[in-house]
């Protein structure tokens, strides 16, 4: 710490953000030009990045069917592009179903992946042609049997979510013994027990979590076969990582190891394999542009300045809850930097982005500066509040390199 005038600032190293880890300098310049004159806050979606991530996953798991988890980012241009590429889609509600049908997707490319469903929503999906449903409870299976007779069902097992930055544990899935019983009852009810699914937790850093879950699938395949039921599918879920502050292992390590786990349990005769990526496909494609609204010092004896932005937890950055997701943040300024506390603009004390995780920003940052939050393409716009404190929902613009076409998109 050094004393400058009567302000205490912490001068550490020069500000260096490894831009190349996220985008090439040249491409960033083009995106910044594209952003010029747009009112902050907004999200820029780099469509090319989504396409590239889709290709990366296809290359790594050529035997798998990719069901994009629409909830991660239901932007229509993303969906249209993935439809053209032949993707399938994991939908969580009849609203996502309607959106996909509006875009012309055939219902046999849809999987109703939410285990929490109203009977009338199951009936609606069935009437629209959906024949693939996830489940993890007796009551839900009964509802599916009554409202979507004869449909294929897959059964979600519990995982504990450890190793994930954004775990989904406890709420979804059931213990393998319970699932075993539910599979038998689904067959008795005239449904087609198709396979087993799991989700190891979102932004999963420990690839070994798939190993354990795949072994549980194998156990259930074997146990149910003894009862004359032939399961044919494993749904590996999401969990594939995006490129946040802390690096993860490379995609090819994930896909290579997961393939090995599958082969260890199933040999060369693999069942149908599904993946349901959300964050992996959409996350890296987003750059959220925000303006510094206010810089405040709370006390002469506290070294940390508070930097308030025009976007916060309610404007799309809810995954900073418990500082779980740590977005890489870029400032145009360089030079000595200072630890700051980052917060959003609303009158809610929860609306603090990072306080324990100290972000370093250039010490000469000023109100009116723009900050760029990278890797904000997933779970941002679709998560933001409608009008909390009067702030409108986060806008998004799609940067489509091929055509340099600009389109403002409001959340559906
Ligand atoms: C059923 C289901 N599948 C897939 C996903 C996508 O997960 P991820 O964003 O980690 O890829 C989710 C996320 O919540 C989910 O609930």
Short mmCIF file of N, CA, C and O in Angstrom, two decimals, residues 157-265:
data_model
loop_
_atom_site.label_atom_id
_atom_site.label_comp_id
_atom_site.label_asym_id
_atom_site.label_seq_id
_atom_site.Cartn_x
_atom_site.Cartn_y
_atom_site.Cartn_z
N UNK A 157 -30.69 -39.40 -12.65
CA UNK A 157 -30.12 -39.80 -11.36
C UNK A 157 -29.49 -38.59 -10.68
O UNK A 157 -29.04 -37.64 -11.33
N UNK A 158 -29.45 -38.68 -9.37
CA UNK A 158 -28.84 -37.62 -8.55
C UNK A 158 -27.33 -37.59 -8.75
O UNK A 158 -26.70 -38.65 -8.92
N UNK A 159 -26.78 -36.40 -8.72
CA UNK A 159 -25.32 -36.28 -8.61
C UNK A 159 -25.10 -35.28 -7.48
O UNK A 159 -26.03 -34.54 -7.12
N UNK A 160 -23.89 -35.23 -6.93
CA UNK A 160 -23.75 -34.28 -5.82
C UNK A 160 -23.20 -32.92 -6.27
O UNK A 160 -23.12 -31.99 -5.47
N UNK A 161 -22.85 -32.80 -7.52
CA UNK A 161 -22.46 -31.48 -8.05
C UNK A 161 -21.09 -31.00 -7.61
O UNK A 161 -20.69 -29.88 -7.91
N UNK A 162 -20.36 -31.85 -6.87
CA UNK A 162 -19.06 -31.33 -6.40
C UNK A 162 -18.12 -31.14 -7.59
O UNK A 162 -18.19 -31.87 -8.58
N UNK A 163 -17.30 -30.14 -7.49
CA UNK A 163 -16.39 -29.81 -8.58
C UNK A 163 -16.96 -28.78 -9.54
O UNK A 163 -16.26 -28.29 -10.42
N UNK A 164 -18.25 -28.46 -9.37
CA UNK A 164 -18.89 -27.51 -10.29
C UNK A 164 -18.94 -26.11 -9.69
O UNK A 164 -19.17 -25.96 -8.49
N UNK A 165 -18.76 -25.10 -10.54
CA UNK A 165 -18.90 -23.73 -10.04
C UNK A 165 -20.36 -23.38 -9.77
O UNK A 165 -20.66 -22.52 -8.96
N UNK A 166 -21.26 -24.04 -10.50
CA UNK A 166 -22.69 -23.75 -10.36
C UNK A 166 -23.41 -25.09 -10.22
O UNK A 166 -24.01 -25.60 -11.18
N UNK A 167 -23.35 -25.71 -9.04
CA UNK A 167 -23.90 -27.07 -8.88
C UNK A 167 -25.43 -27.07 -8.98
O UNK A 167 -26.06 -26.07 -8.68
N UNK A 168 -25.97 -28.19 -9.42
CA UNK A 168 -27.43 -28.29 -9.53
C UNK A 168 -27.94 -29.40 -8.63
O UNK A 168 -28.99 -29.98 -8.85
N UNK A 169 -27.18 -29.73 -7.62
CA UNK A 169 -27.46 -30.95 -6.84
C UNK A 169 -28.76 -30.88 -6.06
O UNK A 169 -29.35 -29.83 -5.88
N UNK A 170 -29.19 -31.99 -5.55
CA UNK A 170 -30.33 -32.18 -4.64
C UNK A 170 -31.69 -31.96 -5.29
O UNK A 170 -32.57 -32.77 -5.14
N UNK A 171 -31.84 -30.85 -6.02
CA UNK A 171 -33.18 -30.56 -6.53
C UNK A 171 -33.60 -31.54 -7.63
O UNK A 171 -34.79 -31.82 -7.79
N UNK A 172 -32.63 -32.03 -8.38
CA UNK A 172 -32.96 -32.85 -9.56
C UNK A 172 -32.39 -34.25 -9.44
O UNK A 172 -31.30 -34.44 -8.93
N UNK A 173 -33.15 -35.18 -9.98
CA UNK A 173 -32.68 -36.55 -9.99
C UNK A 173 -33.11 -37.29 -8.74
O UNK A 173 -33.64 -36.69 -7.79
N UNK A 174 -32.93 -38.59 -8.76
CA UNK A 174 -33.25 -39.42 -7.60
C UNK A 174 -32.16 -40.48 -7.45
O UNK A 174 -31.40 -40.74 -8.40
N UNK A 175 -32.12 -41.06 -6.28
CA UNK A 175 -31.14 -42.10 -5.97
C UNK A 175 -31.31 -43.27 -6.95
O UNK A 175 -32.45 -43.60 -7.33
N UNK A 176 -30.23 -43.91 -7.36
CA UNK A 176 -30.35 -45.00 -8.34
C UNK A 176 -31.35 -46.08 -7.95
O UNK A 176 -32.04 -46.62 -8.82
N UNK A 177 -31.47 -46.40 -6.67
CA UNK A 177 -32.43 -47.43 -6.27
C UNK A 177 -33.87 -46.97 -6.52
O UNK A 177 -34.74 -47.75 -6.93
N UNK A 178 -34.10 -45.70 -6.27
CA UNK A 178 -35.44 -45.13 -6.52
C UNK A 178 -35.70 -45.10 -8.03
O UNK A 178 -36.78 -45.45 -8.50
N UNK A 179 -34.68 -44.70 -8.76
CA UNK A 179 -34.81 -44.64 -10.23
C UNK A 179 -35.11 -46.04 -10.77
O UNK A 179 -35.96 -46.21 -11.65
N UNK A 180 -34.44 -47.03 -10.24
CA UNK A 180 -34.67 -48.42 -10.67
C UNK A 180 -36.16 -48.76 -10.55
O UNK A 180 -36.79 -49.28 -11.48
N UNK A 181 -36.71 -48.43 -9.40
CA UNK A 181 -38.13 -48.72 -9.16
C UNK A 181 -39.01 -47.93 -10.12
O UNK A 181 -39.99 -48.45 -10.69
N UNK A 182 -38.66 -46.67 -10.35
CA UNK A 182 -39.47 -45.82 -11.24
C UNK A 182 -39.42 -46.35 -12.69
O UNK A 182 -40.40 -46.30 -13.42
N UNK A 183 -38.25 -46.87 -13.07
CA UNK A 183 -38.13 -47.43 -14.43
C UNK A 183 -39.12 -48.60 -14.59
O UNK A 183 -39.85 -48.69 -15.59
N UNK A 184 -39.14 -49.47 -13.59
CA UNK A 184 -40.05 -50.62 -13.68
C UNK A 184 -41.50 -50.15 -13.75
O UNK A 184 -42.31 -50.65 -14.54
N UNK A 185 -41.80 -49.14 -12.97
CA UNK A 185 -43.20 -48.69 -12.97
C UNK A 185 -43.54 -47.99 -14.29
O UNK A 185 -44.65 -48.13 -14.80
N UNK A 186 -42.56 -47.28 -14.87
CA UNK A 186 -42.81 -46.63 -16.18
C UNK A 186 -43.13 -47.68 -17.24
O UNK A 186 -44.06 -47.51 -18.05
N UNK A 187 -42.39 -48.79 -17.20
CA UNK A 187 -42.64 -49.86 -18.17
C UNK A 187 -44.04 -50.44 -17.97
O UNK A 187 -44.78 -50.66 -18.94
N UNK A 188 -44.39 -50.64 -16.71
CA UNK A 188 -45.74 -51.18 -16.42
C UNK A 188 -46.83 -50.24 -16.89
O UNK A 188 -47.92 -50.67 -17.28
N UNK A 189 -46.53 -48.95 -16.86
CA UNK A 189 -47.53 -47.95 -17.26
C UNK A 189 -47.57 -47.76 -18.79
O UNK A 189 -48.28 -46.88 -19.29
N UNK A 190 -46.79 -48.54 -19.50
CA UNK A 190 -46.87 -48.49 -20.96
C UNK A 190 -45.94 -47.47 -21.60
O UNK A 190 -46.03 -47.19 -22.81
N UNK A 191 -45.06 -46.87 -20.80
CA UNK A 191 -44.09 -45.93 -21.37
C UNK A 191 -42.90 -46.72 -21.91
O UNK A 191 -42.73 -47.91 -21.60
N UNK A 192 -42.06 -46.06 -22.69
CA UNK A 192 -40.86 -46.71 -23.24
C UNK A 192 -39.64 -46.23 -22.46
O UNK A 192 -39.16 -45.11 -22.69
N UNK A 193 -39.13 -47.04 -21.53
CA UNK A 193 -37.96 -46.60 -20.75
C UNK A 193 -36.74 -46.56 -21.67
O UNK A 193 -36.23 -47.60 -22.07
N UNK A 194 -36.30 -45.35 -21.98
CA UNK A 194 -35.30 -45.18 -23.03
C UNK A 194 -33.88 -45.10 -22.49
O UNK A 194 -32.95 -45.67 -23.05
N UNK A 195 -33.68 -44.37 -21.39
CA UNK A 195 -32.30 -44.23 -20.92
C UNK A 195 -32.18 -43.51 -19.59
O UNK A 195 -33.18 -43.28 -18.90
N UNK A 196 -30.95 -43.19 -19.27
CA UNK A 196 -30.63 -42.55 -17.98
C UNK A 196 -29.95 -41.22 -18.26
O UNK A 196 -29.11 -41.12 -19.17
N UNK A 197 -30.31 -40.21 -17.47
CA UNK A 197 -29.63 -38.92 -17.61
C UNK A 197 -29.07 -38.47 -16.27
O UNK A 197 -29.46 -38.96 -15.21
N UNK A 198 -28.16 -37.53 -16.38
CA UNK A 198 -27.63 -36.89 -15.16
C UNK A 198 -27.07 -35.54 -15.57
O UNK A 198 -26.87 -35.27 -16.76
N UNK A 199 -26.85 -34.71 -14.59
CA UNK A 199 -26.15 -33.44 -14.83
C UNK A 199 -25.14 -33.31 -13.70
O UNK A 199 -25.52 -33.29 -12.53
N UNK A 200 -23.87 -33.26 -14.06
CA UNK A 200 -22.83 -33.28 -13.03
C UNK A 200 -22.61 -31.91 -12.37
O UNK A 200 -21.73 -31.76 -11.52
N UNK A 201 -23.44 -30.93 -12.76
CA UNK A 201 -23.27 -29.58 -12.22
C UNK A 201 -22.67 -28.70 -13.29
O UNK A 201 -21.81 -29.13 -14.07
N UNK A 202 -23.14 -27.46 -13.33
CA UNK A 202 -22.74 -26.58 -14.42
C UNK A 202 -21.34 -26.00 -14.16
O UNK A 202 -20.98 -25.75 -13.01
N UNK A 203 -20.61 -25.78 -15.24
CA UNK A 203 -19.20 -25.36 -15.15
C UNK A 203 -18.46 -26.38 -14.27
O UNK A 203 -17.87 -26.05 -13.24
N UNK A 204 -18.51 -27.62 -14.72
CA UNK A 204 -17.89 -28.72 -13.95
C UNK A 204 -16.39 -28.78 -14.28
O UNK A 204 -16.01 -28.96 -15.43
N UNK A 205 -15.59 -28.65 -13.25
CA UNK A 205 -14.14 -28.63 -13.45
C UNK A 205 -13.50 -30.00 -13.26
O UNK A 205 -12.35 -30.22 -13.62
N UNK A 206 -14.25 -30.91 -12.65
CA UNK A 206 -13.70 -32.23 -12.35
C UNK A 206 -14.29 -33.26 -13.33
O UNK A 206 -15.44 -33.70 -13.16
N UNK A 207 -13.52 -33.64 -14.31
CA UNK A 207 -14.04 -34.54 -15.35
C UNK A 207 -14.42 -35.91 -14.76
O UNK A 207 -15.30 -36.60 -15.26
N UNK A 208 -13.76 -36.28 -13.66
CA UNK A 208 -14.05 -37.55 -13.01
C UNK A 208 -15.52 -37.68 -12.58
O UNK A 208 -16.01 -38.80 -12.37
N UNK A 209 -16.23 -36.56 -12.46
CA UNK A 209 -17.64 -36.64 -12.07
C UNK A 209 -18.46 -37.41 -13.10
O UNK A 209 -19.45 -38.06 -12.78
N UNK A 210 -18.06 -37.32 -14.37
CA UNK A 210 -18.78 -38.07 -15.42
C UNK A 210 -18.51 -39.58 -15.26
O UNK A 210 -19.38 -40.39 -15.54
N UNK A 211 -17.32 -39.91 -14.81
CA UNK A 211 -16.94 -41.32 -14.66
C UNK A 211 -17.90 -42.02 -13.71
O UNK A 211 -18.50 -43.06 -14.01
N UNK A 212 -18.07 -41.41 -12.56
CA UNK A 212 -18.92 -41.99 -11.53
C UNK A 212 -20.36 -42.11 -12.03
O UNK A 212 -21.03 -43.14 -11.87
N UNK A 213 -20.85 -41.04 -12.66
CA UNK A 213 -22.26 -41.05 -13.12
C UNK A 213 -22.47 -42.08 -14.23
O UNK A 213 -23.51 -42.77 -14.25
N UNK A 214 -21.50 -42.21 -15.13
CA UNK A 214 -21.64 -43.19 -16.23
C UNK A 214 -21.65 -44.61 -15.65
O UNK A 214 -22.41 -45.48 -16.09
N UNK A 215 -20.84 -44.83 -14.61
CA UNK A 215 -20.82 -46.16 -13.98
C UNK A 215 -22.18 -46.47 -13.35
O UNK A 215 -22.66 -47.61 -13.40
N UNK A 216 -22.83 -45.44 -12.79
CA UNK A 216 -24.17 -45.66 -12.22
C UNK A 216 -25.17 -46.00 -13.33
O UNK A 216 -26.06 -46.84 -13.16
N UNK A 217 -25.01 -45.34 -14.48
CA UNK A 217 -25.89 -45.66 -15.63
C UNK A 217 -25.72 -47.13 -16.00
O UNK A 217 -26.70 -47.85 -16.24
N UNK A 218 -24.48 -47.57 -16.05
CA UNK A 218 -24.19 -48.95 -16.43
C UNK A 218 -24.87 -49.92 -15.45
O UNK A 218 -25.49 -50.92 -15.85
N UNK A 219 -24.77 -49.59 -14.18
CA UNK A 219 -25.42 -50.43 -13.16
C UNK A 219 -26.93 -50.52 -13.43
O UNK A 219 -27.52 -51.61 -13.40
N UNK A 220 -27.53 -49.38 -13.76
CA UNK A 220 -28.98 -49.39 -14.00
C UNK A 220 -29.34 -50.11 -15.31
O UNK A 220 -30.37 -50.79 -15.39
N UNK A 221 -28.48 -49.98 -16.32
CA UNK A 221 -28.71 -50.74 -17.57
C UNK A 221 -28.75 -52.24 -17.24
O UNK A 221 -29.64 -52.96 -17.68
N UNK A 222 -27.75 -52.69 -16.46
CA UNK A 222 -27.64 -54.12 -16.15
C UNK A 222 -28.81 -54.60 -15.28
O UNK A 222 -29.41 -55.64 -15.54
N UNK A 223 -29.11 -53.80 -14.26
CA UNK A 223 -30.16 -54.21 -13.31
C UNK A 223 -31.52 -54.30 -14.00
O UNK A 223 -32.29 -55.23 -13.75
N UNK A 224 -31.83 -53.35 -14.86
CA UNK A 224 -33.15 -53.36 -15.51
C UNK A 224 -33.21 -54.43 -16.61
O UNK A 224 -34.29 -54.95 -16.89
N UNK A 225 -32.05 -54.74 -17.22
CA UNK A 225 -32.04 -55.79 -18.25
C UNK A 225 -32.52 -57.11 -17.65
O UNK A 225 -33.25 -57.88 -18.28
N UNK A 226 -32.12 -57.32 -16.39
CA UNK A 226 -32.57 -58.55 -15.71
C UNK A 226 -34.08 -58.61 -15.56
O UNK A 226 -34.67 -59.67 -15.38
N UNK A 227 -34.71 -57.45 -15.64
CA UNK A 227 -36.18 -57.40 -15.56
C UNK A 227 -36.81 -57.31 -16.96
O UNK A 227 -37.99 -56.97 -17.10
N UNK A 228 -35.98 -57.53 -17.97
CA UNK A 228 -36.51 -57.51 -19.35
C UNK A 228 -36.66 -56.14 -19.96
O UNK A 228 -37.35 -55.95 -20.95
N UNK A 229 -36.00 -55.14 -19.35
CA UNK A 229 -36.10 -53.77 -19.89
C UNK A 229 -34.76 -53.41 -20.53
O UNK A 229 -33.71 -53.52 -19.89
N UNK A 230 -34.81 -52.98 -21.79
CA UNK A 230 -33.57 -52.67 -22.50
C UNK A 230 -33.40 -51.16 -22.64
O UNK A 230 -33.93 -50.54 -23.56
N UNK A 231 -32.66 -50.58 -21.70
CA UNK A 231 -32.35 -49.15 -21.81
C UNK A 231 -31.38 -48.97 -22.97
O UNK A 231 -30.51 -49.82 -23.19
N UNK A 232 -31.52 -47.84 -23.69
CA UNK A 232 -30.68 -47.66 -24.89
C UNK A 232 -29.97 -46.33 -24.97
O UNK A 232 -29.34 -46.02 -25.96
N UNK A 233 -30.08 -45.49 -23.95
CA UNK A 233 -29.54 -44.14 -24.10
C UNK A 233 -28.93 -43.64 -22.79
O UNK A 233 -29.44 -43.92 -21.70
N UNK A 234 -27.83 -42.89 -22.92
CA UNK A 234 -27.26 -42.16 -21.79
C UNK A 234 -27.23 -40.68 -22.15
O UNK A 234 -26.72 -40.31 -23.22
N UNK A 235 -27.78 -39.87 -21.28
CA UNK A 235 -27.75 -38.42 -21.48
C UNK A 235 -26.73 -37.83 -20.51
O UNK A 235 -26.95 -37.83 -19.30
N UNK A 236 -25.62 -37.35 -21.07
CA UNK A 236 -24.49 -36.88 -20.25
C UNK A 236 -24.70 -35.48 -19.69
O UNK A 236 -23.83 -34.95 -19.00
N UNK A 237 -25.84 -34.87 -20.05
CA UNK A 237 -26.19 -33.57 -19.49
C UNK A 237 -25.33 -32.43 -19.98
O UNK A 237 -24.67 -32.49 -21.03
N UNK A 238 -25.34 -31.36 -19.16
CA UNK A 238 -24.48 -30.20 -19.44
C UNK A 238 -23.23 -30.32 -18.58
O UNK A 238 -22.76 -31.42 -18.32
N UNK A 239 -22.74 -29.18 -18.13
CA UNK A 239 -21.57 -29.19 -17.27
C UNK A 239 -20.28 -28.85 -17.99
O UNK A 239 -19.28 -28.51 -17.35
N UNK A 240 -20.31 -28.92 -19.32
CA UNK A 240 -19.11 -28.58 -20.09
C UNK A 240 -18.82 -27.09 -19.89
O UNK A 240 -19.73 -26.27 -19.93
N UNK A 241 -17.56 -26.75 -19.70
CA UNK A 241 -17.28 -25.40 -19.18
C UNK A 241 -17.16 -24.30 -20.24
O UNK A 241 -16.88 -24.56 -21.40
N UNK A 242 -17.38 -23.09 -19.75
CA UNK A 242 -17.07 -21.89 -20.53
C UNK A 242 -15.76 -21.32 -19.99
O UNK A 242 -15.25 -21.77 -18.97
N UNK A 243 -15.28 -20.30 -20.68
CA UNK A 243 -13.94 -19.77 -20.40
C UNK A 243 -14.01 -18.56 -19.45
O UNK A 243 -13.92 -17.42 -19.88
N UNK A 244 -14.19 -18.83 -18.16
CA UNK A 244 -14.27 -17.73 -17.20
C UNK A 244 -12.87 -17.35 -16.72
O UNK A 244 -11.88 -17.63 -17.37
N UNK A 245 -12.81 -16.73 -15.54
CA UNK A 245 -11.50 -16.24 -15.04
C UNK A 245 -10.52 -17.39 -14.81
O UNK A 245 -9.38 -17.34 -15.22
N UNK A 246 -10.97 -18.42 -14.08
CA UNK A 246 -10.07 -19.54 -13.80
C UNK A 246 -10.14 -20.51 -14.97
O UNK A 246 -11.22 -20.98 -15.33
N UNK A 247 -9.00 -20.81 -15.57
CA UNK A 247 -9.02 -21.70 -16.73
C UNK A 247 -9.50 -23.10 -16.35
O UNK A 247 -9.38 -23.52 -15.21
N UNK A 248 -10.03 -23.79 -17.34
CA UNK A 248 -10.41 -25.20 -17.16
C UNK A 248 -9.53 -26.03 -18.08
O UNK A 248 -8.79 -25.48 -18.90
N UNK A 249 -9.67 -27.34 -17.97
CA UNK A 249 -8.98 -28.20 -18.94
C UNK A 249 -9.60 -27.98 -20.31
O UNK A 249 -10.75 -27.53 -20.43
N UNK A 250 -8.85 -28.33 -21.35
CA UNK A 250 -9.32 -28.10 -22.71
C UNK A 250 -10.50 -29.03 -23.05
O UNK A 250 -10.64 -30.11 -22.46
N UNK A 251 -11.30 -28.60 -24.01
CA UNK A 251 -12.47 -29.39 -24.41
C UNK A 251 -12.05 -30.81 -24.81
O UNK A 251 -12.73 -31.78 -24.48
N UNK A 252 -10.93 -30.91 -25.54
CA UNK A 252 -10.56 -32.26 -26.00
C UNK A 252 -10.21 -33.20 -24.84
O UNK A 252 -10.34 -34.41 -24.97
N UNK A 253 -9.81 -32.63 -23.70
CA UNK A 253 -9.55 -33.50 -22.54
C UNK A 253 -10.89 -34.00 -22.00
O UNK A 253 -11.06 -35.18 -21.68
N UNK A 254 -11.87 -33.10 -21.93
CA UNK A 254 -13.21 -33.52 -21.48
C UNK A 254 -13.74 -34.62 -22.39
O UNK A 254 -14.17 -35.68 -21.93
N UNK A 255 -13.72 -34.37 -23.70
CA UNK A 255 -14.37 -35.32 -24.62
C UNK A 255 -13.59 -36.64 -24.68
O UNK A 255 -14.18 -37.71 -24.74
N UNK A 256 -12.27 -36.54 -24.63
CA UNK A 256 -11.45 -37.77 -24.68
C UNK A 256 -11.72 -38.63 -23.44
O UNK A 256 -11.95 -39.84 -23.54
N UNK A 257 -11.71 -37.99 -22.28
CA UNK A 257 -11.89 -38.75 -21.04
C UNK A 257 -13.31 -39.31 -20.94
O UNK A 257 -13.51 -40.45 -20.53
N UNK A 258 -14.29 -38.51 -21.31
CA UNK A 258 -15.68 -38.99 -21.24
C UNK A 258 -15.87 -40.17 -22.20
O UNK A 258 -16.53 -41.16 -21.86
N UNK A 259 -15.26 -40.09 -23.37
CA UNK A 259 -15.34 -41.22 -24.31
C UNK A 259 -14.70 -42.46 -23.68
O UNK A 259 -15.24 -43.57 -23.77
N UNK A 260 -13.61 -42.25 -23.02
CA UNK A 260 -12.93 -43.39 -22.36
C UNK A 260 -13.82 -43.99 -21.27
O UNK A 260 -13.97 -45.21 -21.18
N UNK A 261 -14.45 -43.12 -20.48
CA UNK A 261 -15.34 -43.64 -19.42
C UNK A 261 -16.47 -44.47 -20.03
O UNK A 261 -16.83 -45.53 -19.52
N UNK A 262 -17.02 -43.96 -21.13
CA UNK A 262 -18.13 -44.68 -21.78
C UNK A 262 -17.65 -46.04 -22.28
O UNK A 262 -18.33 -47.07 -22.10
N UNK A 263 -16.46 -46.03 -22.89
CA UNK A 263 -15.96 -47.29 -23.45
C UNK A 263 -15.59 -48.29 -22.36
O UNK A 263 -15.79 -49.49 -22.52
N UNK A 264 -15.09 -47.76 -21.25
CA UNK A 264 -14.76 -48.67 -20.14
C UNK A 264 -16.00 -49.41 -19.65
O UNK A 264 -15.94 -50.59 -19.32
N UNK A 265 -17.13 -48.71 -19.62
CA UNK A 265 -18.35 -49.35 -19.10
C UNK A 265 -19.15 -50.08 -20.17
O UNK A 265 -19.82 -51.07 -19.88
#
